[in-house]
Amino acid sequence: MSICSSSSSSSSSSTAKAWIVHSILAGTAIAIAIGARAYLGRARKFRTRVVGVIPARFASSRFEGKPLVHILGKPMIQRTWERSKLATTLDHIVVATDDEKIAECCRGFGAAVIMTSESCRNGTERCNEALGKLEKKYDIVVNIQGDEPLIEPEIIDGVVKALQAAPDAVFSTAVTFLKPEDAFDPNRVKCVVDNRGYAVYFSRGLIPFNKSAKVNPQFPYLLHLGIQSYDSEFLKIYPQLQPTPLQLEEDLEQLKVLENGYKMKVIKVEHETHGVDTPEDVGKIESLMRERNLS
């Protein structure tokens, strides 16, 4: 009898444990589902207010005072601001700078200005500081590169809508097709994405890189465009994330996002990049603007 009693007790105990584990798993699944629905609903409801931030600094190793250089009679920062105002998804646009000369120039042509500290290590941190100083609250912050005087407003709208449609992502950006002659230029950042349109990796080197060590003319390599948008709650914690090995090796801030396990949505666009990195680029931009009859 004692043996049968022990067996029955053991069986009951095992059954109870199984039910406990099952209940925990079921409860966890339900909690995840409820949490996901709540997050999705929250994202749809609250990712509506959007601010565009144009980070601008005077100091630059390659081109000091770049935001103030004149392009066909207007400061470059003004041309970027004017193009950005054509985007339909932005509720507000500000220039974030640590330089009074840039601030004075921007106020002169009507731009809102947020003064930021010189300690910002990159445009993302400058955007975060500017966000904290704005009177109104915003759900999405768009980092608009100040050295893209021909930025297409449709691309700004595209990255905003991509982030609004992907509640599991905290970041969105844009890519276009890479020209073969730019394949090994480290200033042209390359990107690879997965089948769902999320970023896998960014590199200054050519990716993917085949065993022939040559550019495959049949492969659609992707070039990363500088514009990017962030979920404002994520942007607040971004500066607290420690620098990561890949970020430091490639000197690409978006890699810190990926290395910490966050998702980044990527849109593909047809776009000719016309950034100003050096004084020589100014003449190229002006020639292009004349060809397009842009004043």
PDB file of C-alpha atoms in Angstrom:
ATOM      1  CA  MET A   1       0.000   0.000   0.000  1.00  0.00           C
ATOM      2  CA  SER A   2       2.809   2.370   0.857  1.00  0.00           C
ATOM      3  CA  ILE A   3       4.354   1.847  -2.570  1.00  0.00           C
ATOM      4  CA  CYS A   4       1.033   2.493  -4.363  1.00  0.00           C
ATOM      5  CA  SER A   5       0.385   5.531  -2.176  1.00  0.00           C
ATOM      6  CA  SER A   6       3.809   6.962  -2.986  1.00  0.00           C
ATOM      7  CA  SER A   7       3.314   6.390  -6.703  1.00  0.00           C
ATOM      8  CA  SER A   8      -0.071   8.083  -6.665  1.00  0.00           C
ATOM      9  CA  SER A   9       1.321  11.013  -4.718  1.00  0.00           C
ATOM     10  CA  SER A  10       4.239  11.341  -7.132  1.00  0.00           C
ATOM     11  CA  SER A  11       1.909  11.206 -10.111  1.00  0.00           C
ATOM     12  CA  SER A  12      -0.341  13.876  -8.642  1.00  0.00           C
ATOM     13  CA  SER A  13       2.667  16.052  -7.908  1.00  0.00           C
ATOM     14  CA  SER A  14       3.959  15.699 -11.473  1.00  0.00           C
ATOM     15  CA  THR A  15       0.532  16.530 -12.874  1.00  0.00           C
ATOM     16  CA  ALA A  16       0.292  19.592 -10.657  1.00  0.00           C
ATOM     17  CA  LYS A  17       3.730  20.767 -11.758  1.00  0.00           C
ATOM     18  CA  ALA A  18       2.802  20.257 -15.389  1.00  0.00           C
ATOM     19  CA  TRP A  19      -0.334  22.326 -14.937  1.00  0.00           C
ATOM     20  CA  ILE A  20       1.624  25.058 -13.175  1.00  0.00           C
ATOM     21  CA  VAL A  21       4.167  25.221 -16.016  1.00  0.00           C
ATOM     22  CA  HIS A  22       1.354  25.161 -18.584  1.00  0.00           C
ATOM     23  CA  SER A  23      -0.458  27.957 -16.752  1.00  0.00           C
ATOM     24  CA  ILE A  24       2.700  30.068 -16.559  1.00  0.00           C
ATOM     25  CA  LEU A  25       3.394  29.595 -20.263  1.00  0.00           C
ATOM     26  CA  ALA A  26      -0.200  30.342 -21.170  1.00  0.00           C
ATOM     27  CA  GLY A  27      -0.227  33.403 -18.946  1.00  0.00           C
ATOM     28  CA  THR A  28       3.022  34.614 -20.457  1.00  0.00           C
ATOM     29  CA  ALA A  29       1.676  34.151 -23.981  1.00  0.00           C
ATOM     30  CA  ILE A  30      -1.490  36.051 -23.086  1.00  0.00           C
ATOM     31  CA  ALA A  31       0.507  38.828 -21.455  1.00  0.00           C
ATOM     32  CA  ILE A  32       2.731  39.125 -24.519  1.00  0.00           C
ATOM     33  CA  ALA A  33      -0.278  39.221 -26.810  1.00  0.00           C
ATOM     34  CA  ILE A  34      -2.018  41.843 -24.674  1.00  0.00           C
ATOM     35  CA  GLY A  35       1.194  43.838 -24.433  1.00  0.00           C
ATOM     36  CA  ALA A  36       1.737  43.643 -28.166  1.00  0.00           C
ATOM     37  CA  ARG A  37      -1.811  44.787 -28.881  1.00  0.00           C
ATOM     38  CA  ALA A  38      -1.454  47.607 -26.389  1.00  0.00           C
ATOM     39  CA  TYR A  39       1.854  48.638 -27.940  1.00  0.00           C
ATOM     40  CA  LEU A  40       0.451  48.455 -31.456  1.00  0.00           C
ATOM     41  CA  GLY A  41      -2.524  50.515 -30.433  1.00  0.00           C
ATOM     42  CA  ARG A  42      -0.337  53.007 -28.635  1.00  0.00           C
ATOM     43  CA  ALA A  43       1.985  53.280 -31.628  1.00  0.00           C
ATOM     44  CA  ARG A  44      -0.922  53.880 -34.012  1.00  0.00           C
ATOM     45  CA  LYS A  45      -2.491  56.398 -31.667  1.00  0.00           C
ATOM     46  CA  PHE A  46       0.551  58.325 -30.561  1.00  0.00           C
ATOM     47  CA  ARG A  47       3.045  58.204 -33.457  1.00  0.00           C
ATOM     48  CA  THR A  48       1.272  61.098 -35.065  1.00  0.00           C
ATOM     49  CA  ARG A  49       3.085  64.280 -34.093  1.00  0.00           C
ATOM     50  CA  VAL A  50       6.339  64.662 -36.014  1.00  0.00           C
ATOM     51  CA  VAL A  51       9.162  67.174 -35.711  1.00  0.00           C
ATOM     52  CA  GLY A  52      12.005  67.601 -38.168  1.00  0.00           C
ATOM     53  CA  VAL A  53      15.376  68.533 -36.675  1.00  0.00           C
ATOM     54  CA  ILE A  54      18.264  69.830 -38.783  1.00  0.00           C
ATOM     55  CA  PRO A  55      21.468  69.421 -36.739  1.00  0.00           C
ATOM     56  CA  ALA A  56      24.096  71.992 -37.712  1.00  0.00           C
ATOM     57  CA  ARG A  57      27.548  72.624 -36.324  1.00  0.00           C
ATOM     58  CA  PHE A  58      30.179  75.106 -37.411  1.00  0.00           C
ATOM     59  CA  ALA A  59      33.221  72.986 -36.636  1.00  0.00           C
ATOM     60  CA  SER A  60      34.087  70.344 -39.217  1.00  0.00           C
ATOM     61  CA  SER A  61      37.392  68.650 -39.967  1.00  0.00           C
ATOM     62  CA  ARG A  62      36.731  68.627 -43.707  1.00  0.00           C
ATOM     63  CA  PHE A  63      34.688  71.803 -44.186  1.00  0.00           C
ATOM     64  CA  GLU A  64      34.519  74.332 -41.345  1.00  0.00           C
ATOM     65  CA  GLY A  65      31.460  76.557 -41.407  1.00  0.00           C
ATOM     66  CA  LYS A  66      29.736  74.312 -43.944  1.00  0.00           C
ATOM     67  CA  PRO A  67      26.116  75.188 -42.987  1.00  0.00           C
ATOM     68  CA  LEU A  68      26.745  78.847 -43.816  1.00  0.00           C
ATOM     69  CA  VAL A  69      28.379  78.376 -47.213  1.00  0.00           C
ATOM     70  CA  HIS A  70      26.366  80.054 -49.930  1.00  0.00           C
ATOM     71  CA  ILE A  71      24.830  78.004 -52.720  1.00  0.00           C
ATOM     72  CA  LEU A  72      23.527  80.227 -55.509  1.00  0.00           C
ATOM     73  CA  GLY A  73      23.122  83.125 -53.115  1.00  0.00           C
ATOM     74  CA  LYS A  74      21.578  81.357 -50.101  1.00  0.00           C
ATOM     75  CA  PRO A  75      23.206  79.670 -47.099  1.00  0.00           C
ATOM     76  CA  MET A  76      23.141  75.900 -47.463  1.00  0.00           C
ATOM     77  CA  ILE A  77      21.249  75.498 -44.179  1.00  0.00           C
ATOM     78  CA  GLN A  78      18.501  77.733 -45.562  1.00  0.00           C
ATOM     79  CA  ARG A  79      18.176  75.632 -48.715  1.00  0.00           C
ATOM     80  CA  THR A  80      17.888  72.448 -46.626  1.00  0.00           C
ATOM     81  CA  TRP A  81      15.271  74.100 -44.403  1.00  0.00           C
ATOM     82  CA  GLU A  82      13.235  75.323 -47.384  1.00  0.00           C
ATOM     83  CA  ARG A  83      13.209  71.851 -48.959  1.00  0.00           C
ATOM     84  CA  SER A  84      12.245  70.250 -45.651  1.00  0.00           C
ATOM     85  CA  LYS A  85       9.262  72.555 -45.260  1.00  0.00           C
ATOM     86  CA  LEU A  86       7.770  70.963 -48.379  1.00  0.00           C
ATOM     87  CA  ALA A  87       7.352  67.640 -46.530  1.00  0.00           C
ATOM     88  CA  THR A  88       3.723  67.016 -45.607  1.00  0.00           C
ATOM     89  CA  THR A  89       4.323  64.832 -42.532  1.00  0.00           C
ATOM     90  CA  LEU A  90       6.253  67.380 -40.444  1.00  0.00           C
ATOM     91  CA  ASP A  91       4.323  69.379 -37.866  1.00  0.00           C
ATOM     92  CA  HIS A  92       7.325  71.516 -36.971  1.00  0.00           C
ATOM     93  CA  ILE A  93      10.948  72.043 -38.102  1.00  0.00           C
ATOM     94  CA  VAL A  94      13.847  73.338 -36.026  1.00  0.00           C
ATOM     95  CA  VAL A  95      17.557  73.848 -36.533  1.00  0.00           C
ATOM     96  CA  ALA A  96      19.644  72.455 -33.654  1.00  0.00           C
ATOM     97  CA  THR A  97      23.041  74.092 -33.358  1.00  0.00           C
ATOM     98  CA  ASP A  98      25.779  74.923 -30.860  1.00  0.00           C
ATOM     99  CA  ASP A  99      26.995  77.941 -32.837  1.00  0.00           C
ATOM    100  CA  GLU A 100      25.599  81.462 -32.481  1.00  0.00           C
ATOM    101  CA  LYS A 101      26.566  82.446 -36.039  1.00  0.00           C
ATOM    102  CA  ILE A 102      24.462  79.614 -37.440  1.00  0.00           C
ATOM    103  CA  ALA A 103      21.622  80.437 -35.049  1.00  0.00           C
ATOM    104  CA  GLU A 104      21.616  84.110 -36.088  1.00  0.00           C
ATOM    105  CA  CYS A 105      21.640  83.173 -39.771  1.00  0.00           C
ATOM    106  CA  CYS A 106      18.716  80.766 -39.337  1.00  0.00           C
ATOM    107  CA  ARG A 107      16.611  83.214 -37.368  1.00  0.00           C
ATOM    108  CA  GLY A 108      17.243  85.698 -40.159  1.00  0.00           C
ATOM    109  CA  PHE A 109      15.401  83.594 -42.727  1.00  0.00           C
ATOM    110  CA  GLY A 110      12.646  82.559 -40.342  1.00  0.00           C
ATOM    111  CA  ALA A 111      13.735  79.188 -38.960  1.00  0.00           C
ATOM    112  CA  ALA A 112      13.081  78.114 -35.379  1.00  0.00           C
ATOM    113  CA  VAL A 113      16.363  77.466 -33.556  1.00  0.00           C
ATOM    114  CA  ILE A 114      17.236  75.319 -30.555  1.00  0.00           C
ATOM    115  CA  MET A 115      20.663  75.906 -29.007  1.00  0.00           C
ATOM    116  CA  THR A 116      22.429  72.677 -28.061  1.00  0.00           C
ATOM    117  CA  SER A 117      25.660  71.935 -26.250  1.00  0.00           C
ATOM    118  CA  GLU A 118      29.047  71.415 -27.863  1.00  0.00           C
ATOM    119  CA  SER A 119      29.315  68.041 -26.130  1.00  0.00           C
ATOM    120  CA  CYS A 120      26.919  66.316 -28.549  1.00  0.00           C
ATOM    121  CA  ARG A 121      28.942  63.573 -30.241  1.00  0.00           C
ATOM    122  CA  ASN A 122      26.713  63.241 -33.296  1.00  0.00           C
ATOM    123  CA  GLY A 123      23.519  64.428 -34.930  1.00  0.00           C
ATOM    124  CA  THR A 124      21.391  61.892 -33.083  1.00  0.00           C
ATOM    125  CA  GLU A 125      22.445  63.206 -29.688  1.00  0.00           C
ATOM    126  CA  ARG A 126      21.871  66.762 -30.904  1.00  0.00           C
ATOM    127  CA  CYS A 127      18.353  65.768 -31.982  1.00  0.00           C
ATOM    128  CA  ASN A 128      17.713  64.277 -28.549  1.00  0.00           C
ATOM    129  CA  GLU A 129      18.831  67.419 -26.757  1.00  0.00           C
ATOM    130  CA  ALA A 130      16.666  69.553 -29.045  1.00  0.00           C
ATOM    131  CA  LEU A 131      13.670  67.273 -28.392  1.00  0.00           C
ATOM    132  CA  GLY A 132      14.033  67.832 -24.661  1.00  0.00           C
ATOM    133  CA  LYS A 133      13.969  71.602 -25.113  1.00  0.00           C
ATOM    134  CA  LEU A 134      10.875  71.775 -27.303  1.00  0.00           C
ATOM    135  CA  GLU A 135       7.713  73.033 -25.623  1.00  0.00           C
ATOM    136  CA  LYS A 136       5.421  70.558 -27.373  1.00  0.00           C
ATOM    137  CA  LYS A 137       5.728  66.777 -27.292  1.00  0.00           C
ATOM    138  CA  TYR A 138       6.424  64.799 -30.454  1.00  0.00           C
ATOM    139  CA  ASP A 139       6.211  61.085 -31.223  1.00  0.00           C
ATOM    140  CA  ILE A 140       8.687  60.947 -34.099  1.00  0.00           C
ATOM    141  CA  VAL A 141      11.856  62.949 -34.632  1.00  0.00           C
ATOM    142  CA  VAL A 142      13.329  63.185 -38.124  1.00  0.00           C
ATOM    143  CA  ASN A 143      17.072  63.847 -38.343  1.00  0.00           C
ATOM    144  CA  ILE A 144      17.475  65.860 -41.550  1.00  0.00           C
ATOM    145  CA  GLN A 145      21.062  66.245 -42.735  1.00  0.00           C
ATOM    146  CA  GLY A 146      21.917  69.928 -43.050  1.00  0.00           C
ATOM    147  CA  ASP A 147      24.357  69.275 -45.882  1.00  0.00           C
ATOM    148  CA  GLU A 148      21.652  67.938 -48.236  1.00  0.00           C
ATOM    149  CA  PRO A 149      20.383  71.163 -49.863  1.00  0.00           C
ATOM    150  CA  LEU A 150      18.475  69.165 -52.487  1.00  0.00           C
ATOM    151  CA  ILE A 151      16.772  66.767 -50.061  1.00  0.00           C
ATOM    152  CA  GLU A 152      13.547  65.470 -51.536  1.00  0.00           C
ATOM    153  CA  PRO A 153      10.525  66.082 -49.271  1.00  0.00           C
ATOM    154  CA  GLU A 154       9.038  62.772 -50.451  1.00  0.00           C
ATOM    155  CA  ILE A 155      11.927  60.938 -48.785  1.00  0.00           C
ATOM    156  CA  ILE A 156      11.272  62.737 -45.510  1.00  0.00           C
ATOM    157  CA  ASP A 157       7.627  61.703 -45.729  1.00  0.00           C
ATOM    158  CA  GLY A 158       8.678  58.172 -46.664  1.00  0.00           C
ATOM    159  CA  VAL A 159      10.810  57.507 -43.571  1.00  0.00           C
ATOM    160  CA  VAL A 160       8.120  58.976 -41.322  1.00  0.00           C
ATOM    161  CA  LYS A 161       5.381  56.786 -42.790  1.00  0.00           C
ATOM    162  CA  ALA A 162       7.653  53.733 -42.629  1.00  0.00           C
ATOM    163  CA  LEU A 163       8.168  54.200 -38.896  1.00  0.00           C
ATOM    164  CA  GLN A 164       4.470  54.834 -38.333  1.00  0.00           C
ATOM    165  CA  ALA A 165       3.657  51.572 -40.116  1.00  0.00           C
ATOM    166  CA  ALA A 166       6.250  49.494 -38.196  1.00  0.00           C
ATOM    167  CA  PRO A 167       5.464  49.653 -34.462  1.00  0.00           C
ATOM    168  CA  ASP A 168       8.170  47.080 -33.705  1.00  0.00           C
ATOM    169  CA  ALA A 169      10.837  49.441 -35.103  1.00  0.00           C
ATOM    170  CA  VAL A 170      12.345  52.400 -33.247  1.00  0.00           C
ATOM    171  CA  PHE A 171      14.245  53.843 -36.183  1.00  0.00           C
ATOM    172  CA  SER A 172      13.740  54.259 -39.921  1.00  0.00           C
ATOM    173  CA  THR A 173      15.985  55.362 -42.743  1.00  0.00           C
ATOM    174  CA  ALA A 174      16.322  55.321 -46.529  1.00  0.00           C
ATOM    175  CA  VAL A 175      18.598  53.697 -49.088  1.00  0.00           C
ATOM    176  CA  THR A 176      19.043  53.972 -52.817  1.00  0.00           C
ATOM    177  CA  PHE A 177      21.000  51.973 -55.370  1.00  0.00           C
ATOM    178  CA  LEU A 178      24.770  52.275 -55.198  1.00  0.00           C
ATOM    179  CA  LYS A 179      26.741  53.386 -58.237  1.00  0.00           C
ATOM    180  CA  PRO A 180      29.579  50.990 -59.158  1.00  0.00           C
ATOM    181  CA  GLU A 181      32.155  53.771 -58.959  1.00  0.00           C
ATOM    182  CA  ASP A 182      31.198  54.361 -55.307  1.00  0.00           C
ATOM    183  CA  ALA A 183      31.544  50.718 -54.281  1.00  0.00           C
ATOM    184  CA  PHE A 184      34.843  51.122 -52.435  1.00  0.00           C
ATOM    185  CA  ASP A 185      34.418  54.718 -51.266  1.00  0.00           C
ATOM    186  CA  PRO A 186      34.362  54.633 -47.445  1.00  0.00           C
ATOM    187  CA  ASN A 187      32.354  57.853 -47.388  1.00  0.00           C
ATOM    188  CA  ARG A 188      29.514  56.043 -49.148  1.00  0.00           C
ATOM    189  CA  VAL A 189      27.879  53.885 -46.477  1.00  0.00           C
ATOM    190  CA  LYS A 190      26.377  50.630 -47.710  1.00  0.00           C
ATOM    191  CA  CYS A 191      23.428  48.746 -46.270  1.00  0.00           C
ATOM    192  CA  VAL A 192      21.875  45.294 -46.431  1.00  0.00           C
ATOM    193  CA  VAL A 193      18.249  44.610 -45.493  1.00  0.00           C
ATOM    194  CA  ASP A 194      16.199  41.498 -44.833  1.00  0.00           C
ATOM    195  CA  ASN A 195      13.128  40.296 -46.736  1.00  0.00           C
ATOM    196  CA  ARG A 196      10.813  42.335 -44.511  1.00  0.00           C
ATOM    197  CA  GLY A 197      12.634  45.601 -45.065  1.00  0.00           C
ATOM    198  CA  TYR A 198      14.551  45.765 -41.786  1.00  0.00           C
ATOM    199  CA  ALA A 199      18.221  46.707 -41.637  1.00  0.00           C
ATOM    200  CA  VAL A 200      20.707  43.871 -41.174  1.00  0.00           C
ATOM    201  CA  TYR A 201      23.965  45.821 -41.284  1.00  0.00           C
ATOM    202  CA  PHE A 202      25.675  49.021 -42.426  1.00  0.00           C
ATOM    203  CA  SER A 203      29.291  49.300 -43.510  1.00  0.00           C
ATOM    204  CA  ARG A 204      31.783  51.650 -45.094  1.00  0.00           C
ATOM    205  CA  GLY A 205      33.041  48.649 -47.008  1.00  0.00           C
ATOM    206  CA  LEU A 206      31.192  46.960 -49.829  1.00  0.00           C
ATOM    207  CA  ILE A 207      28.460  44.618 -48.539  1.00  0.00           C
ATOM    208  CA  PRO A 208      27.758  41.954 -49.423  1.00  0.00           C
ATOM    209  CA  PHE A 209      31.336  41.180 -50.428  1.00  0.00           C
ATOM    210  CA  ASN A 210      31.845  38.244 -52.773  1.00  0.00           C
ATOM    211  CA  LYS A 211      34.840  35.913 -53.002  1.00  0.00           C
ATOM    212  CA  SER A 212      36.034  37.428 -56.284  1.00  0.00           C
ATOM    213  CA  ALA A 213      36.638  40.711 -54.411  1.00  0.00           C
ATOM    214  CA  LYS A 214      35.083  42.542 -57.357  1.00  0.00           C
ATOM    215  CA  VAL A 215      31.873  44.480 -57.822  1.00  0.00           C
ATOM    216  CA  ASN A 216      29.114  42.296 -59.216  1.00  0.00           C
ATOM    217  CA  PRO A 217      27.366  44.490 -61.821  1.00  0.00           C
ATOM    218  CA  GLN A 218      24.236  42.345 -61.507  1.00  0.00           C
ATOM    219  CA  PHE A 219      23.821  42.793 -57.754  1.00  0.00           C
ATOM    220  CA  PRO A 220      21.632  45.638 -56.402  1.00  0.00           C
ATOM    221  CA  TYR A 221      23.997  47.090 -53.785  1.00  0.00           C
ATOM    222  CA  LEU A 222      22.350  49.663 -51.524  1.00  0.00           C
ATOM    223  CA  LEU A 223      23.650  53.090 -50.538  1.00  0.00           C
ATOM    224  CA  HIS A 224      22.539  54.532 -47.211  1.00  0.00           C
ATOM    225  CA  LEU A 225      21.073  58.035 -47.311  1.00  0.00           C
ATOM    226  CA  GLY A 226      21.703  60.216 -44.285  1.00  0.00           C
ATOM    227  CA  ILE A 227      18.104  60.933 -43.321  1.00  0.00           C
ATOM    228  CA  GLN A 228      16.664  58.959 -40.428  1.00  0.00           C
ATOM    229  CA  SER A 229      13.714  59.118 -38.064  1.00  0.00           C
ATOM    230  CA  TYR A 230      13.359  57.890 -34.498  1.00  0.00           C
ATOM    231  CA  ASP A 231      10.641  56.979 -32.068  1.00  0.00           C
ATOM    232  CA  SER A 232      10.935  59.824 -29.564  1.00  0.00           C
ATOM    233  CA  GLU A 233      10.913  57.481 -26.545  1.00  0.00           C
ATOM    234  CA  PHE A 234      13.802  55.523 -28.029  1.00  0.00           C
ATOM    235  CA  LEU A 235      15.679  58.719 -28.819  1.00  0.00           C
ATOM    236  CA  LYS A 236      15.615  59.627 -25.145  1.00  0.00           C
ATOM    237  CA  ILE A 237      17.489  56.455 -24.182  1.00  0.00           C
ATOM    238  CA  TYR A 238      19.852  56.427 -27.172  1.00  0.00           C
ATOM    239  CA  PRO A 239      22.529  58.607 -25.495  1.00  0.00           C
ATOM    240  CA  GLN A 240      22.520  56.249 -22.493  1.00  0.00           C
ATOM    241  CA  LEU A 241      23.469  53.257 -24.650  1.00  0.00           C
ATOM    242  CA  GLN A 242      27.170  52.536 -24.445  1.00  0.00           C
ATOM    243  CA  PRO A 243      29.216  52.714 -27.666  1.00  0.00           C
ATOM    244  CA  THR A 244      29.392  49.293 -29.305  1.00  0.00           C
ATOM    245  CA  PRO A 245      32.334  47.522 -31.003  1.00  0.00           C
ATOM    246  CA  LEU A 246      30.889  47.601 -34.530  1.00  0.00           C
ATOM    247  CA  GLN A 247      29.795  51.210 -34.149  1.00  0.00           C
ATOM    248  CA  LEU A 248      33.302  52.229 -33.109  1.00  0.00           C
ATOM    249  CA  GLU A 249      35.032  50.165 -35.786  1.00  0.00           C
ATOM    250  CA  GLU A 250      32.874  51.456 -38.650  1.00  0.00           C
ATOM    251  CA  ASP A 251      32.254  54.890 -37.079  1.00  0.00           C
ATOM    252  CA  LEU A 252      28.547  54.559 -37.853  1.00  0.00           C
ATOM    253  CA  GLU A 253      26.101  55.556 -35.123  1.00  0.00           C
ATOM    254  CA  GLN A 254      23.223  53.492 -36.527  1.00  0.00           C
ATOM    255  CA  LEU A 255      25.151  50.309 -35.720  1.00  0.00           C
ATOM    256  CA  LYS A 256      24.713  51.039 -32.012  1.00  0.00           C
ATOM    257  CA  VAL A 257      20.976  50.715 -32.579  1.00  0.00           C
ATOM    258  CA  LEU A 258      21.306  47.315 -34.259  1.00  0.00           C
ATOM    259  CA  GLU A 259      23.916  45.956 -31.845  1.00  0.00           C
ATOM    260  CA  ASN A 260      21.577  46.659 -28.949  1.00  0.00           C
ATOM    261  CA  GLY A 261      18.864  44.566 -30.574  1.00  0.00           C
ATOM    262  CA  TYR A 262      16.543  47.301 -31.801  1.00  0.00           C
ATOM    263  CA  LYS A 263      14.806  47.142 -35.179  1.00  0.00           C
ATOM    264  CA  MET A 264      15.324  49.631 -37.974  1.00  0.00           C
ATOM    265  CA  LYS A 265      12.935  49.958 -40.922  1.00  0.00           C
ATOM    266  CA  VAL A 266      14.466  50.772 -44.306  1.00  0.00           C
ATOM    267  CA  ILE A 267      12.767  52.194 -47.388  1.00  0.00           C
ATOM    268  CA  LYS A 268      14.241  52.004 -50.875  1.00  0.00           C
ATOM    269  CA  VAL A 269      14.010  55.136 -53.008  1.00  0.00           C
ATOM    270  CA  GLU A 270      15.280  56.379 -56.332  1.00  0.00           C
ATOM    271  CA  HIS A 271      17.499  59.287 -55.398  1.00  0.00           C
ATOM    272  CA  GLU A 272      20.719  60.895 -56.551  1.00  0.00           C
ATOM    273  CA  THR A 273      22.780  61.838 -53.507  1.00  0.00           C
ATOM    274  CA  HIS A 274      23.899  65.443 -53.555  1.00  0.00           C
ATOM    275  CA  GLY A 275      25.465  66.044 -50.166  1.00  0.00           C
ATOM    276  CA  VAL A 276      28.126  68.653 -49.513  1.00  0.00           C
ATOM    277  CA  ASP A 277      31.145  67.077 -47.837  1.00  0.00           C
ATOM    278  CA  THR A 278      33.956  69.284 -49.159  1.00  0.00           C
ATOM    279  CA  PRO A 279      34.269  72.813 -50.639  1.00  0.00           C
ATOM    280  CA  GLU A 280      34.575  71.210 -54.092  1.00  0.00           C
ATOM    281  CA  ASP A 281      31.041  69.839 -53.781  1.00  0.00           C
ATOM    282  CA  VAL A 282      29.522  73.334 -53.720  1.00  0.00           C
ATOM    283  CA  GLY A 283      30.280  73.935 -57.398  1.00  0.00           C
ATOM    284  CA  LYS A 284      28.792  70.556 -58.310  1.00  0.00           C
ATOM    285  CA  ILE A 285      25.574  71.362 -56.457  1.00  0.00           C
ATOM    286  CA  GLU A 286      25.299  74.782 -58.085  1.00  0.00           C
ATOM    287  CA  SER A 287      25.790  73.310 -61.561  1.00  0.00           C
ATOM    288  CA  LEU A 288      23.104  70.734 -60.877  1.00  0.00           C
ATOM    289  CA  MET A 289      20.696  73.372 -59.617  1.00  0.00           C
ATOM    290  CA  ARG A 290      21.210  75.441 -62.753  1.00  0.00           C
ATOM    291  CA  GLU A 291      20.480  72.383 -64.883  1.00  0.00           C
ATOM    292  CA  ARG A 292      17.236  71.847 -62.994  1.00  0.00           C
ATOM    293  CA  ASN A 293      16.331  75.546 -63.006  1.00  0.00           C
ATOM    294  CA  LEU A 294      16.327  75.655 -59.209  1.00  0.00           C
ATOM    295  CA  SER A 295      16.897  79.097 -57.761  1.00  0.00           C
TER     296      SER A 295
END
